[in-house]
């Protein structure tokens, strides 16, 4: 008896072609879409968007700290190398010939810092000032 029950459940019921649901014409769905009008209501200017204003303080602070790190970290590496080369030049060792390399690297790093920091500050610090806090 269990086999008969399992067998009848396992077999899918097949519909004859006369029992299948009729296919709706495509014109009915396009008529429905044409009758609906879609409009967007509200923009960022009209919505009442309130925030704490904390990002106006944090964003400039993070940008300034990042720019400071962009300048300081390479100089922390390059200045001791330059100092060691100057000391080696005084003792007439071969490492003294690398002074030009460290000076060139410092000049390139400072130039790249000015270029990158100026762009980052223009992007982030001017955007923070564009949004006036309205009360």
C-alpha positions as protocol buffer text, in pm:
chain_id: "A"
residue {
  index: 1
  type: UNK
  ca { x: 0 y: 0 z: 0 }
}
residue {
  index: 2
  type: UNK
  ca { x: 291 y: 232 z: 71 }
}
residue {
  index: 3
  type: UNK
  ca { x: 439 y: 165 z: -271 }
}
residue {
  index: 4
  type: UNK
  ca { x: 116 y: 262 z: -438 }
}
residue {
  index: 5
  type: UNK
  ca { x: 97 y: 588 z: -242 }
}
residue {
  index: 6
  type: UNK
  ca { x: 460 y: 680 z: -312 }
}
residue {
  index: 7
  type: UNK
  ca { x: 424 y: 594 z: -678 }
}
residue {
  index: 8
  type: UNK
  ca { x: 118 y: 810 z: -723 }
}
residue {
  index: 9
  type: UNK
  ca { x: 291 y: 1103 z: -552 }
}
residue {
  index: 10
  type: UNK
  ca { x: 607 y: 1069 z: -757 }
}
residue {
  index: 11
  type: UNK
  ca { x: 429 y: 1084 z: -1091 }
}
residue {
  index: 12
  type: UNK
  ca { x: 363 y: 1440 z: -1201 }
}
residue {
  index: 13
  type: UNK
  ca { x: 19 y: 1513 z: -1323 }
}
residue {
  index: 14
  type: UNK
  ca { x: 19 y: 1587 z: -1691 }
}
residue {
  index: 15
  type: UNK
  ca { x: -228 y: 1822 z: -1846 }
}
residue {
  index: 16
  type: UNK
  ca { x: -367 y: 1766 z: -2186 }
}
residue {
  index: 17
  type: UNK
  ca { x: -336 y: 2049 z: -2437 }
}
residue {
  index: 18
  type: UNK
  ca { x: -700 y: 2140 z: -2385 }
}
residue {
  index: 19
  type: UNK
  ca { x: -642 y: 2189 z: -2006 }
}
residue {
  index: 20
  type: UNK
  ca { x: -343 y: 2426 z: -2038 }
}
residue {
  index: 21
  type: UNK
  ca { x: -399 y: 2792 z: -1952 }
}
residue {
  index: 22
  type: UNK
  ca { x: -452 y: 3011 z: -2254 }
}
residue {
  index: 23
  type: UNK
  ca { x: -165 y: 3242 z: -2348 }
}
residue {
  index: 24
  type: UNK
  ca { x: -246 y: 3610 z: -2311 }
}
residue {
  index: 25
  type: UNK
  ca { x: -163 y: 3829 z: -2605 }
}
residue {
  index: 26
  type: UNK
  ca { x: 128 y: 4071 z: -2567 }
}
residue {
  index: 27
  type: UNK
  ca { x: -90 y: 4369 z: -2655 }
}
residue {
  index: 28
  type: UNK
  ca { x: -274 y: 4348 z: -2322 }
}
residue {
  index: 29
  type: UNK
  ca { x: 47 y: 4385 z: -2122 }
}
residue {
  index: 30
  type: UNK
  ca { x: 168 y: 4681 z: -2329 }
}
residue {
  index: 31
  type: UNK
  ca { x: -167 y: 4856 z: -2292 }
}
residue {
  index: 32
  type: UNK
  ca { x: -137 y: 4826 z: -1918 }
}
residue {
  index: 33
  type: UNK
  ca { x: 218 y: 4967 z: -1918 }
}
residue {
  index: 34
  type: UNK
  ca { x: 111 y: 5258 z: -2139 }
}
residue {
  index: 35
  type: UNK
  ca { x: -174 y: 5353 z: -1910 }
}
residue {
  index: 36
  type: UNK
  ca { x: 54 y: 5377 z: -1605 }
}
residue {
  index: 37
  type: UNK
  ca { x: 240 y: 5703 z: -1558 }
}
residue {
  index: 38
  type: UNK
  ca { x: 562 y: 5697 z: -1365 }
}
residue {
  index: 39
  type: UNK
  ca { x: 683 y: 6009 z: -1194 }
}
residue {
  index: 40
  type: UNK
  ca { x: 965 y: 6071 z: -953 }
}
residue {
  index: 41
  type: UNK
  ca { x: 865 y: 6282 z: -657 }
}
residue {
  index: 42
  type: UNK
  ca { x: 1112 y: 6476 z: -450 }
}
residue {
  index: 43
  type: UNK
  ca { x: 1479 y: 6547 z: -487 }
}
residue {
  index: 44
  type: UNK
  ca { x: 1761 y: 6585 z: -243 }
}
residue {
  index: 45
  type: UNK
  ca { x: 1692 y: 6959 z: -233 }
}
residue {
  index: 46
  type: UNK
  ca { x: 1330 y: 6918 z: -131 }
}
residue {
  index: 47
  type: UNK
  ca { x: 1369 y: 6635 z: 116 }
}
residue {
  index: 48
  type: UNK
  ca { x: 1433 y: 6716 z: 476 }
}
residue {
  index: 49
  type: UNK
  ca { x: 1776 y: 6561 z: 518 }
}
residue {
  index: 50
  type: UNK
  ca { x: 1927 y: 6617 z: 859 }
}
residue {
  index: 51
  type: UNK
  ca { x: 2258 y: 6498 z: 984 }
}
residue {
  index: 52
  type: UNK
  ca { x: 2472 y: 6569 z: 1284 }
}
residue {
  index: 53
  type: UNK
  ca { x: 2730 y: 6761 z: 1081 }
}
residue {
  index: 54
  type: UNK
  ca { x: 3007 y: 6548 z: 1232 }
}
residue {
  index: 55
  type: UNK
  ca { x: 3138 y: 6457 z: 887 }
}
residue {
  index: 56
  type: UNK
  ca { x: 3206 y: 6827 z: 821 }
}
residue {
  index: 57
  type: UNK
  ca { x: 3463 y: 6810 z: 1099 }
}
residue {
  index: 58
  type: UNK
  ca { x: 3594 y: 6458 z: 1048 }
}
residue {
  index: 59
  type: UNK
  ca { x: 3643 y: 6474 z: 671 }
}
residue {
  index: 60
  type: UNK
  ca { x: 3882 y: 6772 z: 673 }
}
residue {
  index: 61
  type: UNK
  ca { x: 4067 y: 6626 z: 972 }
}
residue {
  index: 62
  type: UNK
  ca { x: 4117 y: 6290 z: 799 }
}
residue {
  index: 63
  type: UNK
  ca { x: 4223 y: 6459 z: 473 }
}
residue {
  index: 64
  type: UNK
  ca { x: 4476 y: 6682 z: 650 }
}
residue {
  index: 65
  type: UNK
  ca { x: 4617 y: 6390 z: 852 }
}
residue {
  index: 66
  type: UNK
  ca { x: 4644 y: 6176 z: 539 }
}
residue {
  index: 67
  type: UNK
  ca { x: 4826 y: 6453 z: 354 }
}
residue {
  index: 68
  type: UNK
  ca { x: 5059 y: 6494 z: 649 }
}
residue {
  index: 69
  type: UNK
  ca { x: 5133 y: 6123 z: 647 }
}
residue {
  index: 70
  type: UNK
  ca { x: 5193 y: 6141 z: 272 }
}
residue {
  index: 71
  type: UNK
  ca { x: 5469 y: 6393 z: 337 }
}
residue {
  index: 72
  type: UNK
  ca { x: 5616 y: 6264 z: 664 }
}
residue {
  index: 73
  type: UNK
  ca { x: 5645 y: 5888 z: 604 }
}
residue {
  index: 74
  type: UNK
  ca { x: 5875 y: 5906 z: 297 }
}
residue {
  index: 75
  type: UNK
  ca { x: 6082 y: 6181 z: 460 }
}
residue {
  index: 76
  type: UNK
  ca { x: 6129 y: 5965 z: 772 }
}
residue {
  index: 77
  type: UNK
  ca { x: 6290 y: 5708 z: 542 }
}
residue {
  index: 78
  type: UNK
  ca { x: 6484 y: 5941 z: 310 }
}
residue {
  index: 79
  type: UNK
  ca { x: 6636 y: 6189 z: 559 }
}
residue {
  index: 80
  type: UNK
  ca { x: 6831 y: 5925 z: 759 }
}
residue {
  index: 81
  type: UNK
  ca { x: 6959 y: 5781 z: 430 }
}
residue {
  index: 82
  type: UNK
  ca { x: 7076 y: 6127 z: 324 }
}
residue {
  index: 83
  type: UNK
  ca { x: 7234 y: 6186 z: 665 }
}
residue {
  index: 84
  type: UNK
  ca { x: 7423 y: 5854 z: 647 }
}
residue {
  index: 85
  type: UNK
  ca { x: 7548 y: 5938 z: 298 }
}
residue {
  index: 86
  type: UNK
  ca { x: 7674 y: 6277 z: 416 }
}
residue {
  index: 87
  type: UNK
  ca { x: 7854 y: 6111 z: 708 }
}
residue {
  index: 88
  type: UNK
  ca { x: 8005 y: 5852 z: 473 }
}
residue {
  index: 89
  type: UNK
  ca { x: 8120 y: 6131 z: 237 }
}
residue {
  index: 90
  type: UNK
  ca { x: 8310 y: 6289 z: 525 }
}
residue {
  index: 91
  type: UNK
  ca { x: 8491 y: 5960 z: 593 }
}
residue {
  index: 92
  type: UNK
  ca { x: 8567 y: 5911 z: 219 }
}
residue {
  index: 93
  type: UNK
  ca { x: 8376 y: 5585 z: 196 }
}
residue {
  index: 94
  type: UNK
  ca { x: 8199 y: 5476 z: -120 }
}
residue {
  index: 95
  type: UNK
  ca { x: 7848 y: 5533 z: 21 }
}
residue {
  index: 96
  type: UNK
  ca { x: 7911 y: 5906 z: -2 }
}
residue {
  index: 97
  type: UNK
  ca { x: 7844 y: 5892 z: -375 }
}
residue {
  index: 98
  type: UNK
  ca { x: 7472 y: 5837 z: -311 }
}
residue {
  index: 99
  type: UNK
  ca { x: 7407 y: 6191 z: -183 }
}
residue {
  index: 100
  type: UNK
  ca { x: 7270 y: 6298 z: -523 }
}
residue {
  index: 101
  type: UNK
  ca { x: 7026 y: 6005 z: -518 }
}
residue {
  index: 102
  type: UNK
  ca { x: 6876 y: 6089 z: -179 }
}
residue {
  index: 103
  type: UNK
  ca { x: 6850 y: 6460 z: -259 }
}
residue {
  index: 104
  type: UNK
  ca { x: 6679 y: 6378 z: -590 }
}
residue {
  index: 105
  type: UNK
  ca { x: 6440 y: 6139 z: -417 }
}
residue {
  index: 106
  type: UNK
  ca { x: 6350 y: 6401 z: -156 }
}
residue {
  index: 107
  type: UNK
  ca { x: 6285 y: 6664 z: -424 }
}
residue {
  index: 108
  type: UNK
  ca { x: 6068 y: 6421 z: -624 }
}
residue {
  index: 109
  type: UNK
  ca { x: 5877 y: 6319 z: -311 }
}
residue {
  index: 110
  type: UNK
  ca { x: 5806 y: 6678 z: -210 }
}
residue {
  index: 111
  type: UNK
  ca { x: 5695 y: 6762 z: -566 }
}
residue {
  index: 112
  type: UNK
  ca { x: 5459 y: 6463 z: -578 }
}
residue {
  index: 113
  type: UNK
  ca { x: 5330 y: 6552 z: -232 }
}
residue {
  index: 114
  type: UNK
  ca { x: 5244 y: 6905 z: -346 }
}
residue {
  index: 115
  type: UNK
  ca { x: 5067 y: 6775 z: -658 }
}
residue {
  index: 116
  type: UNK
  ca { x: 4869 y: 6501 z: -481 }
}
residue {
  index: 117
  type: UNK
  ca { x: 4787 y: 6699 z: -165 }
}
residue {
  index: 118
  type: UNK
  ca { x: 4666 y: 6998 z: -367 }
}
residue {
  index: 119
  type: UNK
  ca { x: 4429 y: 6775 z: -564 }
}
residue {
  index: 120
  type: UNK
  ca { x: 4301 y: 6590 z: -259 }
}
residue {
  index: 121
  type: UNK
  ca { x: 4240 y: 6912 z: -69 }
}
residue {
  index: 122
  type: UNK
  ca { x: 4058 y: 7069 z: -363 }
}
residue {
  index: 123
  type: UNK
  ca { x: 3834 y: 6766 z: -395 }
}
residue {
  index: 124
  type: UNK
  ca { x: 3749 y: 6700 z: -33 }
}
residue {
  index: 125
  type: UNK
  ca { x: 3781 y: 7029 z: 149 }
}
residue {
  index: 126
  type: UNK
  ca { x: 3581 y: 7233 z: -102 }
}
residue {
  index: 127
  type: UNK
  ca { x: 3301 y: 6974 z: -102 }
}
residue {
  index: 128
  type: UNK
  ca { x: 3268 y: 6993 z: 275 }
}
residue {
  index: 129
  type: UNK
  ca { x: 3213 y: 7368 z: 254 }
}
residue {
  index: 130
  type: UNK
  ca { x: 2954 y: 7348 z: -24 }
}
residue {
  index: 131
  type: UNK
  ca { x: 2683 y: 7212 z: 199 }
}
residue {
  index: 132
  type: UNK
  ca { x: 2565 y: 7484 z: 432 }
}
residue {
  index: 133
  type: UNK
  ca { x: 2416 y: 7362 z: 758 }
}
residue {
  index: 134
  type: UNK
  ca { x: 2061 y: 7498 z: 767 }
}
residue {
  index: 135
  type: UNK
  ca { x: 1873 y: 7524 z: 1093 }
}
